[in-house]
Short mmCIF file of C-alpha atoms in Angstrom, two decimals:
data_model
loop_
_atom_site.label_atom_id
_atom_site.label_comp_id
_atom_site.label_asym_id
_atom_site.label_seq_id
_atom_site.Cartn_x
_atom_site.Cartn_y
_atom_site.Cartn_z
CA MET A 1 -27.30 -4.41 -49.69
CA SER A 2 -30.97 -4.52 -47.81
CA LEU A 3 -31.56 -2.81 -44.57
CA ILE A 4 -31.45 -6.40 -43.09
CA HIS A 5 -28.10 -7.50 -44.67
CA ARG A 6 -26.39 -4.16 -43.55
CA LEU A 7 -27.60 -4.16 -39.86
CA GLN A 8 -26.54 -8.01 -40.05
CA SER A 9 -23.12 -6.58 -40.82
CA LEU A 10 -22.81 -3.93 -38.68
CA GLU A 11 -23.70 -5.93 -36.06
CA ALA A 12 -20.78 -8.35 -36.75
CA GLU A 13 -18.31 -5.63 -37.16
CA ARG A 14 -19.66 -4.71 -33.65
CA ASP A 15 -18.59 -8.26 -31.95
CA ALA A 16 -15.53 -8.13 -33.65
CA ALA A 17 -14.48 -4.92 -32.33
CA ARG A 18 -15.65 -5.90 -28.97
CA GLU A 19 -13.53 -9.44 -29.04
CA GLU A 20 -11.01 -7.38 -30.33
CA ALA A 21 -11.36 -4.98 -27.52
CA GLU A 22 -11.40 -7.85 -24.86
CA ARG A 23 -8.48 -9.50 -26.30
CA ALA A 24 -6.39 -5.90 -25.96
CA ASN A 25 -7.61 -5.71 -22.32
CA LEU A 26 -6.57 -9.41 -21.74
CA ALA A 27 -2.80 -8.79 -23.35
CA LYS A 28 -2.97 -5.59 -21.31
CA SER A 29 -3.48 -7.15 -18.15
CA LYS A 30 -1.03 -10.06 -18.66
CA PHE A 31 1.84 -7.29 -19.71
CA LEU A 32 1.16 -5.21 -16.81
CA ALA A 33 1.34 -8.70 -14.18
CA ALA A 34 4.73 -9.40 -15.78
CA ALA A 35 6.01 -5.77 -16.13
CA SER A 36 4.60 -5.16 -12.24
CA HIS A 37 6.51 -8.21 -11.07
CA ASP A 38 9.59 -7.87 -13.24
CA LEU A 39 10.15 -4.34 -12.17
CA ARG A 40 9.45 -4.39 -9.09
CA GLN A 41 12.27 -6.84 -7.54
CA PRO A 42 15.37 -5.28 -8.94
CA LEU A 43 14.06 -1.87 -7.24
CA GLN A 44 13.05 -3.81 -4.11
CA ALA A 45 16.52 -4.99 -4.19
CA LEU A 46 18.34 -1.56 -4.29
CA PHE A 47 15.79 -0.39 -1.53
CA PHE A 48 16.97 -2.93 0.77
CA LEU A 49 20.89 -2.82 -0.22
CA SER A 50 21.18 0.99 0.34
CA ALA A 51 19.27 0.71 3.85
CA ALA A 52 22.45 -1.80 4.55
CA LEU A 53 24.91 -0.02 3.26
CA ALA A 54 24.33 3.13 5.24
CA ARG A 55 26.00 2.22 8.42
CA HIS A 56 29.24 1.18 6.39
CA VAL A 57 29.38 4.98 4.61
CA GLY A 58 31.20 6.88 7.56
CA ASP A 59 32.17 10.00 5.93
CA HIS A 60 30.06 13.36 5.03
CA GLY A 61 30.62 12.98 0.94
CA GLY A 62 29.38 9.06 0.92
CA ARG A 63 26.52 10.21 3.05
CA ASP A 64 25.77 12.80 0.57
CA LEU A 65 25.62 10.65 -2.38
CA LEU A 66 24.09 8.07 -0.63
CA SER A 67 21.18 10.29 0.42
CA ARG A 68 20.77 11.40 -3.30
CA LEU A 69 20.80 7.89 -4.53
CA ASP A 70 17.98 7.26 -2.10
CA GLN A 71 15.81 10.31 -3.33
CA GLY A 72 16.25 8.78 -7.02
CA LEU A 73 15.14 5.50 -5.88
CA ASP A 74 12.20 7.45 -4.06
CA THR A 75 11.35 9.12 -7.35
CA MET A 76 11.57 5.94 -9.20
CA LYS A 77 9.23 4.11 -7.24
CA GLY A 78 6.45 6.98 -7.01
CA LEU A 79 6.79 6.69 -11.20
CA LEU A 80 6.64 3.31 -11.46
CA ASP A 81 3.67 2.98 -8.82
CA GLY A 82 1.42 5.84 -10.16
CA LEU A 83 1.81 4.22 -14.00
CA LEU A 84 1.25 0.76 -12.90
CA GLU A 85 -1.66 1.61 -10.80
CA VAL A 86 -3.47 3.66 -13.25
CA SER A 87 -3.30 1.07 -15.91
CA ARG A 88 -4.12 -1.68 -13.49
CA LEU A 89 -7.23 0.56 -12.52
CA GLU A 90 -8.10 1.24 -16.33
CA ALA A 91 -7.84 -2.43 -17.11
CA GLY A 92 -10.15 -2.82 -14.66
CA VAL A 93 -8.06 -6.26 -12.79
CA VAL A 94 -8.59 -4.56 -9.39
CA THR A 95 -11.42 -5.97 -7.54
CA PRO A 96 -12.50 -4.75 -3.84
CA VAL A 97 -12.18 -7.20 -0.97
CA LEU A 98 -15.00 -5.72 1.64
CA ASP A 99 -13.86 -6.32 5.24
CA THR A 100 -14.36 -4.76 8.68
CA PHE A 101 -12.20 -2.94 10.57
CA ALA A 102 -11.08 -0.39 13.07
CA ALA A 103 -10.77 3.29 11.39
CA SER A 104 -8.06 3.93 14.52
CA GLU A 105 -5.92 0.89 12.21
CA ILE A 106 -6.01 3.16 9.30
CA ALA A 107 -5.15 6.54 10.96
CA ASP A 108 -2.21 4.35 12.81
CA ALA A 109 -0.80 2.96 10.16
CA ILE A 110 -0.55 6.67 8.23
CA ASP A 111 0.74 8.24 11.31
CA ALA A 112 3.60 5.56 11.47
CA THR A 113 4.57 5.98 7.28
CA TYR A 114 4.50 9.85 7.67
CA GLY A 115 4.70 11.46 10.76
CA GLU A 116 8.67 11.43 10.65
CA GLN A 117 8.44 12.43 7.24
CA ALA A 118 6.12 15.43 7.84
CA THR A 119 8.06 16.60 11.37
CA SER A 120 11.65 16.21 9.50
CA LYS A 121 10.22 18.73 6.87
CA GLY A 122 9.29 21.40 9.42
CA LEU A 123 5.58 20.66 9.61
CA VAL A 124 3.37 20.39 12.41
CA TRP A 125 1.73 16.80 12.04
CA ARG A 126 -1.87 16.00 13.82
CA VAL A 127 -3.68 12.59 13.41
CA GLU A 128 -6.75 12.59 15.11
CA SER A 129 -8.29 9.71 17.13
CA CYS A 130 -10.95 7.81 14.83
CA ASP A 131 -13.24 5.53 17.08
CA ALA A 132 -15.52 4.12 13.93
CA VAL A 133 -15.60 0.86 12.67
CA LEU A 134 -15.80 0.75 8.79
CA ARG A 135 -16.42 -1.50 5.92
CA SER A 136 -14.37 -1.36 3.01
CA ASP A 137 -11.42 -2.89 1.18
CA ARG A 138 -8.40 -1.67 3.78
CA GLY A 139 -5.88 -1.90 1.38
CA LEU A 140 -7.36 0.28 -1.73
CA LEU A 141 -8.69 2.86 0.95
CA MET A 142 -5.26 2.89 2.29
CA GLN A 143 -3.84 3.62 -0.76
CA LEU A 144 -6.49 6.31 -1.53
CA LEU A 145 -5.47 8.10 1.52
CA ARG A 146 -1.80 7.68 1.13
CA ASN A 147 -2.35 9.26 -2.40
CA LEU A 148 -3.97 12.36 -0.36
CA VAL A 149 -1.28 12.46 2.24
CA ASP A 150 1.58 12.14 -0.56
CA ASN A 151 0.16 15.23 -2.20
CA ALA A 152 -0.41 17.26 1.03
CA LEU A 153 3.42 16.77 1.62
CA ARG A 154 4.53 17.38 -2.01
CA TYR A 155 2.73 20.89 -1.89
CA THR A 156 3.03 21.76 1.89
CA GLU A 157 6.49 23.62 2.59
CA ALA A 158 5.32 25.47 6.04
CA GLY A 159 2.16 25.15 8.39
CA ALA A 160 0.86 21.78 9.17
CA ILE A 161 -0.95 18.63 7.97
CA ARG A 162 -4.05 17.20 9.73
CA ILE A 163 -5.94 14.07 9.35
CA ARG A 164 -9.63 14.30 10.70
CA CYS A 165 -12.39 12.16 11.04
CA ARG A 166 -15.98 12.93 11.47
CA ILE A 167 -19.31 11.29 11.52
CA ASP A 168 -21.28 12.21 8.06
CA SER A 169 -25.21 12.15 7.60
CA SER A 170 -25.64 14.60 5.11
CA ALA A 171 -26.14 11.92 2.39
CA GLY A 172 -28.65 10.09 4.56
CA ASP A 173 -26.79 7.14 5.55
CA ASP A 174 -23.95 7.40 8.23
CA ARG A 175 -20.23 7.34 7.05
CA LEU A 176 -16.94 8.50 8.53
CA ALA A 177 -15.78 11.42 6.60
CA ILE A 178 -11.67 11.24 6.82
CA GLU A 179 -10.01 14.54 5.91
CA VAL A 180 -6.70 15.29 4.86
CA GLN A 181 -6.05 18.91 5.47
CA ASP A 182 -2.78 20.78 4.71
CA THR A 183 -1.69 24.78 4.40
CA GLY A 184 -0.02 23.92 1.24
CA ILE A 185 -0.23 26.12 -2.19
CA GLY A 186 -3.96 25.67 -2.74
CA ILE A 187 -5.64 25.01 -5.77
CA PRO A 188 -6.88 27.75 -8.24
CA PRO A 189 -10.38 27.83 -8.81
CA GLU A 190 -9.80 27.27 -12.38
CA HIS A 191 -7.62 24.22 -11.98
CA LEU A 192 -10.07 23.09 -9.14
CA ASP A 193 -11.93 20.49 -12.39
CA ARG A 194 -9.11 19.17 -13.31
CA ILE A 195 -7.00 18.04 -10.53
CA PHE A 196 -8.30 14.36 -10.61
CA GLU A 197 -6.96 14.10 -14.71
CA GLU A 198 -3.91 12.19 -15.41
CA PHE A 199 -0.66 14.47 -15.82
CA HIS A 200 -2.27 17.61 -14.46
CA GLN A 201 -0.29 19.41 -11.86
CA VAL A 202 -0.65 22.63 -10.28
CA ASP A 203 2.28 25.02 -10.03
CA ASN A 204 5.06 22.61 -11.60
CA PRO A 205 5.72 23.79 -15.37
CA GLU A 206 9.03 22.53 -15.50
CA ARG A 207 7.57 18.98 -14.99
CA ASP A 208 9.88 18.38 -12.35
CA ARG A 209 9.95 14.50 -11.88
CA LEU A 210 10.67 15.15 -7.88
CA ARG A 211 7.30 16.24 -7.76
CA GLY A 212 5.62 13.53 -9.48
CA LEU A 213 3.95 12.62 -12.95
CA GLY A 214 0.61 14.10 -11.71
CA LEU A 215 -1.14 10.68 -11.41
CA GLY A 216 -1.85 10.78 -7.40
CA LEU A 217 -5.02 12.10 -7.73
CA ALA A 218 -6.20 10.25 -10.83
CA ILE A 219 -5.72 7.44 -8.77
CA VAL A 220 -7.68 8.67 -6.18
CA ARG A 221 -10.55 9.33 -8.30
CA ARG A 222 -10.65 5.89 -9.70
CA LEU A 223 -10.37 4.18 -6.37
CA SER A 224 -13.07 6.63 -5.07
CA GLN A 225 -15.19 5.09 -7.96
CA LEU A 226 -14.15 1.28 -7.59
CA LEU A 227 -15.12 1.83 -3.75
CA ASP A 228 -18.03 4.16 -3.96
CA HIS A 229 -16.66 6.52 -1.48
CA PRO A 230 -17.20 9.82 -2.42
CA VAL A 231 -14.18 12.56 -2.69
CA GLU A 232 -14.54 16.18 -1.92
CA VAL A 233 -12.30 18.95 -2.28
CA ARG A 234 -12.18 22.24 -0.87
CA SER A 235 -9.28 24.93 -1.70
CA VAL A 236 -8.39 28.37 -0.74
CA GLN A 237 -5.59 29.43 -3.39
CA GLY A 238 -2.21 30.45 -1.27
CA GLN A 239 -3.61 29.09 1.72
CA GLY A 240 -3.88 25.23 1.56
CA SER A 241 -6.40 22.38 0.66
CA ALA A 242 -9.10 19.90 2.28
CA PHE A 243 -9.66 16.32 0.84
CA ARG A 244 -12.37 14.52 2.29
CA VAL A 245 -13.39 11.23 1.77
CA LEU A 246 -16.94 9.63 2.59
CA VAL A 247 -16.38 5.45 3.91
CA PRO A 248 -19.29 3.63 5.10
CA LEU A 249 -19.65 2.67 8.40
CA ALA A 250 -19.67 -1.17 9.29
CA PRO A 251 -23.41 -2.27 9.47
CA ALA A 252 -24.21 -3.18 13.19
CA ARG A 253 -24.04 -7.30 12.16
CA PHE A 254 -20.32 -6.91 11.99
CA LEU A 255 -19.86 -5.20 15.11
CA ALA A 256 -20.33 -8.23 17.69
CA GLY A 257 -17.16 -8.93 19.65
CA ARG A 258 -15.53 -5.50 18.80
CA ALA A 259 -16.34 -3.99 21.86
CA GLY A 260 -13.14 -2.64 24.13
CA GLY A 261 -9.71 -2.43 23.02
CA PRO A 262 -5.98 -4.21 23.52
CA GLU A 263 -4.19 -2.85 26.03
CA ARG A 264 -0.85 -1.65 25.79
CA PRO A 265 1.57 -4.32 24.80
CA PRO A 266 4.13 -5.86 26.71
CA THR A 267 7.62 -5.38 26.49
CA ILE A 268 9.99 -8.14 24.90
CA ASP A 269 12.92 -8.77 26.63
CA ARG A 270 14.60 -11.18 23.92
CA PRO A 271 15.31 -10.64 19.98
CA ARG A 272 12.17 -11.16 17.83
CA LEU A 273 12.62 -14.18 15.31
CA ALA A 274 11.81 -13.12 11.91
CA VAL A 275 11.18 -15.86 9.05
CA LEU A 276 11.81 -14.41 5.93
CA VAL A 277 11.19 -16.61 2.40
CA ASP A 278 12.03 -15.22 -1.14
CA ASP A 279 13.79 -16.67 -3.98
CA ASP A 280 15.65 -13.59 -5.11
CA ALA A 281 18.82 -13.88 -3.84
CA VAL A 282 19.86 -10.26 -3.58
CA VAL A 283 16.30 -9.03 -2.40
CA LEU A 284 16.52 -11.95 0.49
CA LEU A 285 20.11 -10.43 1.11
CA GLY A 286 18.99 -6.83 1.42
CA LEU A 287 15.52 -8.05 3.75
CA GLN A 288 17.50 -9.97 5.83
CA THR A 289 20.16 -7.12 6.47
CA VAL A 290 17.56 -4.96 7.04
CA LEU A 291 15.79 -7.05 9.28
CA THR A 292 18.70 -7.69 11.42
CA GLU A 293 19.94 -4.07 11.89
CA TRP A 294 16.02 -3.58 13.58
CA GLY A 295 17.04 -6.30 16.09
CA PHE A 296 15.43 -9.07 15.12
CA ARG A 297 17.04 -12.79 14.80
CA VAL A 298 16.22 -14.22 11.20
CA VAL A 299 15.67 -17.42 9.63
CA ALA A 300 15.88 -17.02 5.54
CA ALA A 301 15.08 -19.46 3.06
CA ASP A 302 14.07 -19.42 -0.66
CA SER A 303 11.68 -21.68 0.11
CA ALA A 304 9.01 -22.84 2.05
CA ASP A 305 10.75 -26.34 2.79
CA ARG A 306 14.12 -24.95 3.39
CA ALA A 307 12.40 -22.38 5.92
CA MET A 308 10.44 -25.10 7.96
CA ASP A 309 13.31 -27.27 8.29
CA ARG A 310 15.56 -24.23 9.52
CA LEU A 311 12.90 -23.07 11.82
CA GLU A 312 12.82 -27.30 13.23
CA SER A 313 16.23 -27.10 14.56
CA LEU A 314 15.62 -23.73 16.31
CA GLY A 315 13.00 -25.05 18.22
CA ARG A 316 11.52 -21.63 18.88
CA VAL A 317 8.06 -19.83 17.49
CA PRO A 318 8.61 -17.14 15.24
CA ASP A 319 6.95 -13.80 15.81
CA ILE A 320 6.94 -12.86 12.17
CA VAL A 321 6.94 -14.27 8.71
CA ILE A 322 7.57 -12.16 5.62
CA ALA A 323 7.27 -14.08 2.23
CA ASP A 324 7.27 -12.90 -1.43
CA TYR A 325 4.18 -14.41 -3.27
CA ARG A 326 5.30 -15.85 -6.19
CA LEU A 327 8.24 -18.79 -5.41
CA ARG A 328 9.79 -21.39 -7.41
CA GLU A 329 8.04 -24.22 -8.82
CA GLY A 330 4.68 -22.80 -8.65
CA ARG A 331 4.92 -22.32 -5.22
CA VAL A 332 3.49 -19.61 -3.30
CA GLY A 333 3.95 -17.54 0.01
CA THR A 334 0.44 -18.15 1.56
CA GLU A 335 1.56 -21.86 1.65
CA VAL A 336 4.71 -20.99 3.93
CA ILE A 337 2.30 -18.90 6.21
CA ARG A 338 -0.03 -21.71 6.33
CA ARG A 339 2.68 -24.00 7.19
CA VAL A 340 4.27 -21.97 9.58
CA ARG A 341 1.07 -21.18 11.30
CA GLY A 342 0.05 -24.94 10.84
CA ARG A 343 3.13 -26.15 13.36
CA TYR A 344 3.09 -22.98 15.79
CA GLY A 345 -0.34 -21.62 15.84
CA ALA A 346 -2.61 -19.62 13.62
CA GLU A 347 -1.94 -16.30 15.69
CA VAL A 348 1.52 -15.82 14.09
CA PRO A 349 1.59 -12.57 12.60
CA ALA A 350 2.66 -12.84 8.53
CA LEU A 351 3.11 -10.44 5.56
CA ILE A 352 3.20 -11.08 1.72
CA LEU A 353 5.92 -8.79 0.12
CA THR A 354 5.07 -9.28 -3.46
CA GLY A 355 5.78 -7.63 -6.99
CA GLU A 356 2.50 -9.50 -7.95
CA THR A 357 -0.19 -7.01 -8.27
CA GLY A 358 -3.46 -9.09 -9.65
CA ALA A 359 -6.63 -9.82 -8.16
CA ASP A 360 -6.16 -13.63 -7.53
CA THR A 361 -3.07 -12.42 -5.25
CA LEU A 362 -5.17 -10.28 -3.39
CA ALA A 363 -7.69 -12.91 -2.79
CA ASP A 364 -5.45 -15.45 -1.86
CA ALA A 365 -3.81 -13.52 0.90
CA SER A 366 -6.96 -11.85 1.98
CA ALA A 367 -8.90 -15.38 2.59
CA HIS A 368 -5.43 -16.15 5.01
CA GLY A 369 -5.90 -13.13 6.38
CA VAL A 370 -2.35 -11.84 5.79
CA ALA A 371 -1.49 -8.59 4.98
CA ILE A 372 0.06 -7.13 1.99
CA LEU A 373 2.82 -4.92 1.00
CA HIS A 374 3.51 -4.36 -2.55
CA LYS A 375 7.31 -4.10 -3.85
CA PRO A 376 8.89 -2.20 -3.94
CA VAL A 377 8.80 -0.71 -0.68
CA THR A 378 11.28 1.59 1.43
CA PRO A 379 12.59 0.42 4.87
CA ARG A 380 10.60 2.64 6.75
CA GLN A 381 6.99 1.38 5.30
CA LEU A 382 8.26 -2.22 5.87
CA GLN A 383 9.36 -1.31 9.66
CA ALA A 384 5.81 0.62 9.91
CA GLU A 385 3.94 -2.59 8.74
CA VAL A 386 5.94 -5.13 10.87
CA ASP A 387 5.63 -3.20 13.91
CA ARG A 388 1.45 -2.69 13.16
CA GLN A 389 1.47 -6.77 12.73
CA LEU A 390 3.51 -7.37 16.09
CA ARG A 391 1.11 -4.75 17.79
CA ILE A 392 -2.11 -6.34 16.57
CA THR A 393 -0.91 -9.88 17.77
CA ARG A 394 0.34 -8.77 21.10
CA GLY A 395 -2.71 -6.50 21.81
CA SER A 396 -4.89 -9.71 21.11
CA ASP A 397 -2.62 -11.91 23.11
CA VAL A 398 -3.00 -9.24 26.37
CA ALA A 399 -6.75 -9.31 25.91
CA GLN A 400 -7.41 -13.26 25.76
CA ALA A 401 -4.84 -13.47 29.05
CA ALA A 402 -7.24 -10.90 30.66
CA GLN A 403 -10.34 -12.98 30.18
#
């Protein structure tokens, strides 16, 4: 065989290998989308039904069993989230959607999500105020920081966890350094180069699944690279660790109109009205039960049409809309939100609660200005996000009234 023919053969083999790799990636992406949705839906139903069951269990033995059930669900959620997230990031199906937002939104969300958990463990919990305005993907940055806080909580049995914010100019451009500090077990020097590898864990030789799979920092590394937000770590074995994330500040052209902050929102003297739309009857029942126990009046429906009909009969503006993304007959949750806002006003807060993790879902929600929570979420996480959405809207109303 001549050299030219040999080169042509090698080039054909290379092209065939590339096409095969692309087909494999596409198949992997499709599998992940299906697996993510189909696995998350029943687990989400279990979370809500467990929360609804709590008030019906009165004896000590029953409550202890229910607590163990919740612990098992939390562990299952963590394992599922970690495995699917690593796979999604490897498959390249996650694309950052940049936005401009106050760092305080991230700090407040972390405080609401983890404060009670940290203090119930006997730890000192401190979240410092963050006044900067950031330019990043809000959801991915939150996910990165949550993995760091999860890690701190997992490996800190006594002392404190602190979230600190500082302007950093060491790289030539100003960035906000968000630091997660703990007084946990620390990281031995020989492990520092390996902590961001998959399945690598410090001080867990028995592979206790309650302490995760060792995927949290692997996800942090991938998100750091995807967002171009460097992550630095320093640690002293037996004394604790500090992980530092450098996040770009928003350029001046994005800051117009952001001066000033909302005043404290007014109290509400009537039950809030929540519109819930999900075509999974068990998830819808659990969600309805949880929101009712939180003091909401609930309109629950399995489609946009039914939700609008039931709202029409009430003659009242809803306080929040929570919708699944993928509904029957090819409909999506953003349609529900668009119709509600079209009738009652664009300021109605909304939230997509979904098992879908594809980039198209994120892009659609972002285009409609709607926050996303990926199933399964715990009732505590859902309540923190619902409260955040209501605070944002009320704060905006107060600011407009003062003008």
